[in-house]
Amino acid sequence: MICGFCGHEFDENESKHGCGGCPGGCHSVHCPRCNYKNPLEPAFIGKLKNLLQRKTSPGAKDAENSEDKKSKTS
Ligand SMILES: [Zn+2]
Ligand SMILES: [Zn+2]
């Protein structure tokens, strides 16, 4: 992840967990460079972002309009 303070990119698993300095237990990811307390991002949020970024292809409605309905009865 990328530190929200200094922009340093680091592996979430390499960061400090349980720094002992956060009240009520450490539930954040501390930047190894500036020790900024980044909020821990749940995994499902990343999946949601991927879903939002996925572009939906435009509908294939034109296939139905290829044939004109000739219902003229003389
Ligand atoms: Zn940082
Ligand atoms: Zn902490």
Coordinates of N, CA, C and O and ligand atoms in Angstrom, one line a residue:
M1 N 0.8 -1.2 0.0 CA 0.0 0.0 0.0 C 0.9 1.3 0.0 O 2.1 1.2 0.2
I2 N 0.2 2.4 -0.2 CA 1.0 3.6 -0.3 C 0.7 4.5 0.9 O -0.5 4.7 1.2
C3 N 1.7 5.0 1.5 CA 1.5 5.8 2.7 C 0.7 7.1 2.4 O 1.1 7.8 1.4
G4 N -0.3 7.4 3.1 CA -1.1 8.6 2.9 C -0.4 9.9 3.3 O -0.9 10.9 3.0
F5 N 0.7 9.7 3.9 CA 1.4 10.9 4.4 C 2.6 11.3 3.6 O 2.7 12.4 3.0
C6 N 3.5 10.3 3.4 CA 4.7 10.6 2.6 C 4.7 10.0 1.3 O 5.6 10.3 0.5
G7 N 3.7 9.2 1.0 CA 3.6 8.6 -0.4 C 4.6 7.4 -0.6 O 4.7 6.9 -1.7
H8 N 5.2 6.9 0.5 CA 6.1 5.8 0.4 C 5.3 4.5 0.2 O 4.4 4.2 0.9
E9 N 5.7 3.8 -0.8 CA 5.0 2.5 -1.1 C 5.7 1.4 -0.4 O 6.9 1.2 -0.6
F10 N 4.9 0.6 0.3 CA 5.5 -0.5 1.1 C 4.5 -1.6 1.1 O 3.3 -1.5 0.9
D11 N 5.1 -2.8 1.4 CA 4.3 -4.0 1.6 C 3.5 -3.9 2.9 O 4.1 -3.7 3.9
E12 N 2.2 -4.2 2.8 CA 1.4 -4.1 4.0 C 1.9 -5.1 5.0 O 1.8 -4.9 6.2
N13 N 2.4 -6.2 4.6 CA 2.8 -7.3 5.5 C 4.1 -6.9 6.2 O 4.5 -7.5 7.2
E14 N 4.9 -6.0 5.6 CA 6.2 -5.6 6.1 C 6.0 -4.5 7.1 O 7.0 -4.1 7.8
S15 N 4.9 -3.9 7.2 CA 4.7 -2.8 8.1 C 4.6 -3.2 9.5 O 4.5 -4.4 9.8
K16 N 4.6 -2.3 10.4 CA 4.5 -2.6 11.8 C 3.1 -2.9 12.2 O 2.2 -2.0 12.1
H17 N 2.9 -4.0 12.7 CA 1.6 -4.3 13.3 C 1.7 -4.4 14.8 O 2.6 -5.1 15.3
G18 N 0.8 -3.8 15.5 CA 0.9 -3.8 17.0 C 2.1 -3.0 17.4 O 3.0 -3.5 18.1
C19 N 2.1 -1.7 17.1 CA 3.2 -0.9 17.4 C 3.3 -0.7 18.9 O 4.4 -0.3 19.5
G20 N 2.2 -0.8 19.6 CA 2.2 -0.6 21.1 C 2.0 0.8 21.4 O 1.9 1.2 22.6
G21 N 1.9 1.7 20.4 CA 1.8 3.1 20.7 C 0.3 3.6 20.5 O 0.0 4.7 20.9
C22 N -0.5 2.8 19.9 CA -1.9 3.1 19.6 C -2.7 2.7 20.8 O -2.7 1.6 21.2
P23 N -3.6 3.6 21.3 CA -4.5 3.3 22.3 C -5.5 2.2 21.9 O -6.1 2.3 20.8
G24 N -5.8 1.2 22.7 CA -6.8 0.2 22.4 C -6.3 -0.8 21.4 O -7.0 -1.5 20.8
G25 N -5.0 -0.9 21.2 CA -4.4 -1.9 20.3 C -4.2 -1.3 18.9 O -5.0 -0.4 18.5
C26 N -3.2 -1.7 18.2 CA -2.9 -1.1 16.9 C -3.7 -1.8 15.8 O -3.6 -3.0 15.6
H27 N -4.6 -1.1 15.2 CA -5.4 -1.7 14.1 C -5.0 -1.0 12.8 O -5.9 -0.9 11.9
S28 N -3.9 -0.4 12.7 CA -3.5 0.4 11.5 C -2.2 -0.2 10.9 O -1.6 -1.0 11.5
V29 N -1.9 0.4 9.8 CA -0.7 0.0 9.1 C 0.3 1.2 9.2 O 0.0 2.2 8.6
H30 N 1.4 1.0 9.9 CA 2.3 2.1 10.1 C 3.3 2.1 9.0 O 3.9 1.1 8.6
C31 N 3.5 3.3 8.4 CA 4.5 3.4 7.4 C 5.9 3.2 8.0 O 6.3 3.8 9.0
P32 N 6.7 2.3 7.4 CA 8.1 2.0 7.9 C 9.0 3.2 7.7 O 10.1 3.3 8.3
R33 N 8.6 4.2 6.9 CA 9.4 5.4 6.7 C 9.2 6.5 7.6 O 10.1 7.1 8.2
C34 N 7.9 6.9 7.7 CA 7.5 8.0 8.6 C 6.7 7.6 9.8 O 6.3 8.5 10.6
N35 N 6.3 6.3 9.8 CA 5.6 5.8 11.0 C 4.1 6.4 11.0 O 3.5 6.4 12.0
Y36 N 3.7 6.9 9.8 CA 2.3 7.4 9.8 C 1.3 6.3 9.9 O 1.5 5.2 9.4
K37 N 0.3 6.6 10.6 CA -0.7 5.5 10.9 C -1.8 5.5 9.8 O -2.7 6.2 9.8
N38 N -1.5 4.6 8.8 CA -2.5 4.5 7.7 C -3.7 3.6 8.1 O -3.5 2.6 8.7
P39 N -4.9 4.0 7.8 CA -6.0 3.2 8.1 C -6.0 1.9 7.3 O -5.7 1.9 6.1
L40 N -6.3 0.8 8.0 CA -6.2 -0.5 7.4 C -7.4 -0.7 6.4 O -8.6 -0.4 6.8
E41 N -7.1 -1.0 5.2 CA -8.1 -1.1 4.2 C -8.5 -2.6 4.0 O -7.7 -3.4 3.7
P42 N -9.8 -2.9 4.3 CA -10.2 -4.2 4.2 C -10.1 -4.7 2.7 O -10.1 -3.9 1.8
A43 N -10.0 -6.0 2.6 CA -9.7 -6.6 1.3 C -10.9 -6.4 0.3 O -10.7 -6.2 -0.9
F44 N -12.1 -6.4 0.8 CA -13.2 -6.3 -0.1 C -13.3 -4.9 -0.7 O -14.0 -4.8 -1.7
I45 N -12.8 -3.9 -0.1 CA -12.8 -2.6 -0.7 C -12.0 -2.6 -2.0 O -12.4 -2.0 -3.0
G46 N -10.9 -3.3 -2.0 CA -10.1 -3.4 -3.2 C -10.8 -4.1 -4.3 O -10.8 -3.7 -5.5
K47 N -11.6 -5.1 -3.9 CA -12.4 -5.8 -4.9 C -13.5 -4.9 -5.5 O -13.8 -4.9 -6.6
L48 N -14.1 -4.1 -4.6 CA -15.1 -3.1 -5.0 C -14.5 -2.1 -6.0 O -15.2 -1.8 -7.0
K49 N -13.4 -1.7 -5.8 CA -12.7 -0.7 -6.7 C -12.5 -1.4 -8.1 O -12.7 -0.8 -9.1
N50 N -12.1 -2.6 -8.1 CA -11.9 -3.3 -9.3 C -13.2 -3.4 -10.1 O -13.3 -3.3 -11.3
L51 N -14.3 -3.7 -9.4 CA -15.6 -3.8 -10.0 C -16.0 -2.5 -10.6 O -16.6 -2.4 -11.7
L52 N -15.8 -1.4 -9.9 CA -16.2 -0.1 -10.4 C -15.3 0.4 -11.6 O -15.8 1.0 -12.5
Q53 N -14.1 -0.1 -11.6 CA -13.2 0.3 -12.7 C -13.5 -0.5 -14.0 O -13.1 -0.1 -15.1
R54 N -14.1 -1.6 -13.8 CA -14.4 -2.5 -15.0 C -15.4 -1.8 -15.9 O -16.5 -1.5 -15.5
K55 N -15.0 -1.6 -17.1 CA -15.9 -0.9 -18.0 C -16.9 -1.9 -18.6 O -16.6 -2.9 -19.1
T56 N -18.2 -1.4 -18.5 CA -19.2 -2.3 -19.1 C -19.3 -2.0 -20.6 O -19.5 -0.9 -21.1
S57 N -19.2 -3.1 -21.4 CA -19.3 -2.9 -22.8 C -20.7 -2.5 -23.2 O -21.7 -2.9 -22.6
P58 N -20.8 -1.6 -24.2 CA -22.1 -1.1 -24.7 C -23.0 -2.3 -25.1 O -22.5 -3.2 -25.8
G59 N -24.2 -2.2 -24.9 CA -25.1 -3.3 -25.2 C -25.2 -3.6 -26.6 O -24.9 -2.8 -27.5
A60 N -25.5 -4.9 -26.9 CA -25.6 -5.3 -28.3 C -27.0 -5.3 -28.8 O -27.5 -6.3 -29.2
K61 N -27.6 -4.2 -28.7 CA -29.0 -4.1 -29.1 C -29.1 -4.0 -30.6 O -30.2 -4.2 -31.2
D62 N -28.1 -3.5 -31.2 CA -28.1 -3.3 -32.7 C -28.4 -4.5 -33.5 O -28.9 -4.5 -34.6
A63 N -28.1 -5.7 -32.9 CA -28.4 -6.9 -33.6 C -29.8 -7.1 -33.9 O -30.2 -7.7 -35.0
E64 N -30.7 -6.6 -33.1 CA -32.1 -6.8 -33.3 C -32.6 -5.9 -34.4 O -33.6 -6.2 -35.1
N65 N -32.0 -4.8 -34.5 CA -32.4 -3.8 -35.5 C -31.9 -4.0 -36.9 O -32.2 -3.3 -37.8
S66 N -31.1 -5.1 -37.1 CA -30.6 -5.3 -38.4 C -31.6 -5.7 -39.4 O -31.6 -5.3 -40.6
E67 N -32.7 -6.4 -39.0 CA -33.7 -6.7 -39.9 C -35.0 -5.8 -39.6 O -35.4 -5.7 -38.5
D68 N -35.4 -5.2 -40.7 CA -36.6 -4.4 -40.5 C -37.8 -5.3 -40.6 O -37.9 -6.2 -41.3
K69 N -38.7 -4.9 -39.7 CA -40.0 -5.7 -39.7 C -40.9 -5.2 -40.8 O -41.4 -4.1 -40.7
K70 N -41.1 -6.0 -41.8 CA -41.9 -5.7 -42.9 C -43.3 -6.2 -42.6 O -43.6 -7.4 -42.9
S71 N -44.2 -5.4 -42.1 CA -45.5 -5.9 -41.8 C -46.5 -5.2 -42.6 O -47.7 -4.9 -42.2
K72 N -46.1 -4.8 -43.8 CA -47.0 -4.1 -44.7 C -47.9 -5.0 -45.5 O -47.4 -5.9 -46.2
T73 N -49.2 -4.9 -45.2 CA -50.1 -5.8 -46.0 C -51.0 -4.9 -46.8 O -51.6 -4.0 -46.4
S74 N -50.9 -5.2 -48.1 CA -51.7 -4.4 -49.0 C -53.1 -5.0 -49.3 O -53.3 -6.1 -49.0
Ligands
ZN1 ZN 5.0 7.4 5.2
ZN2 ZN -0.1 1.5 15.9

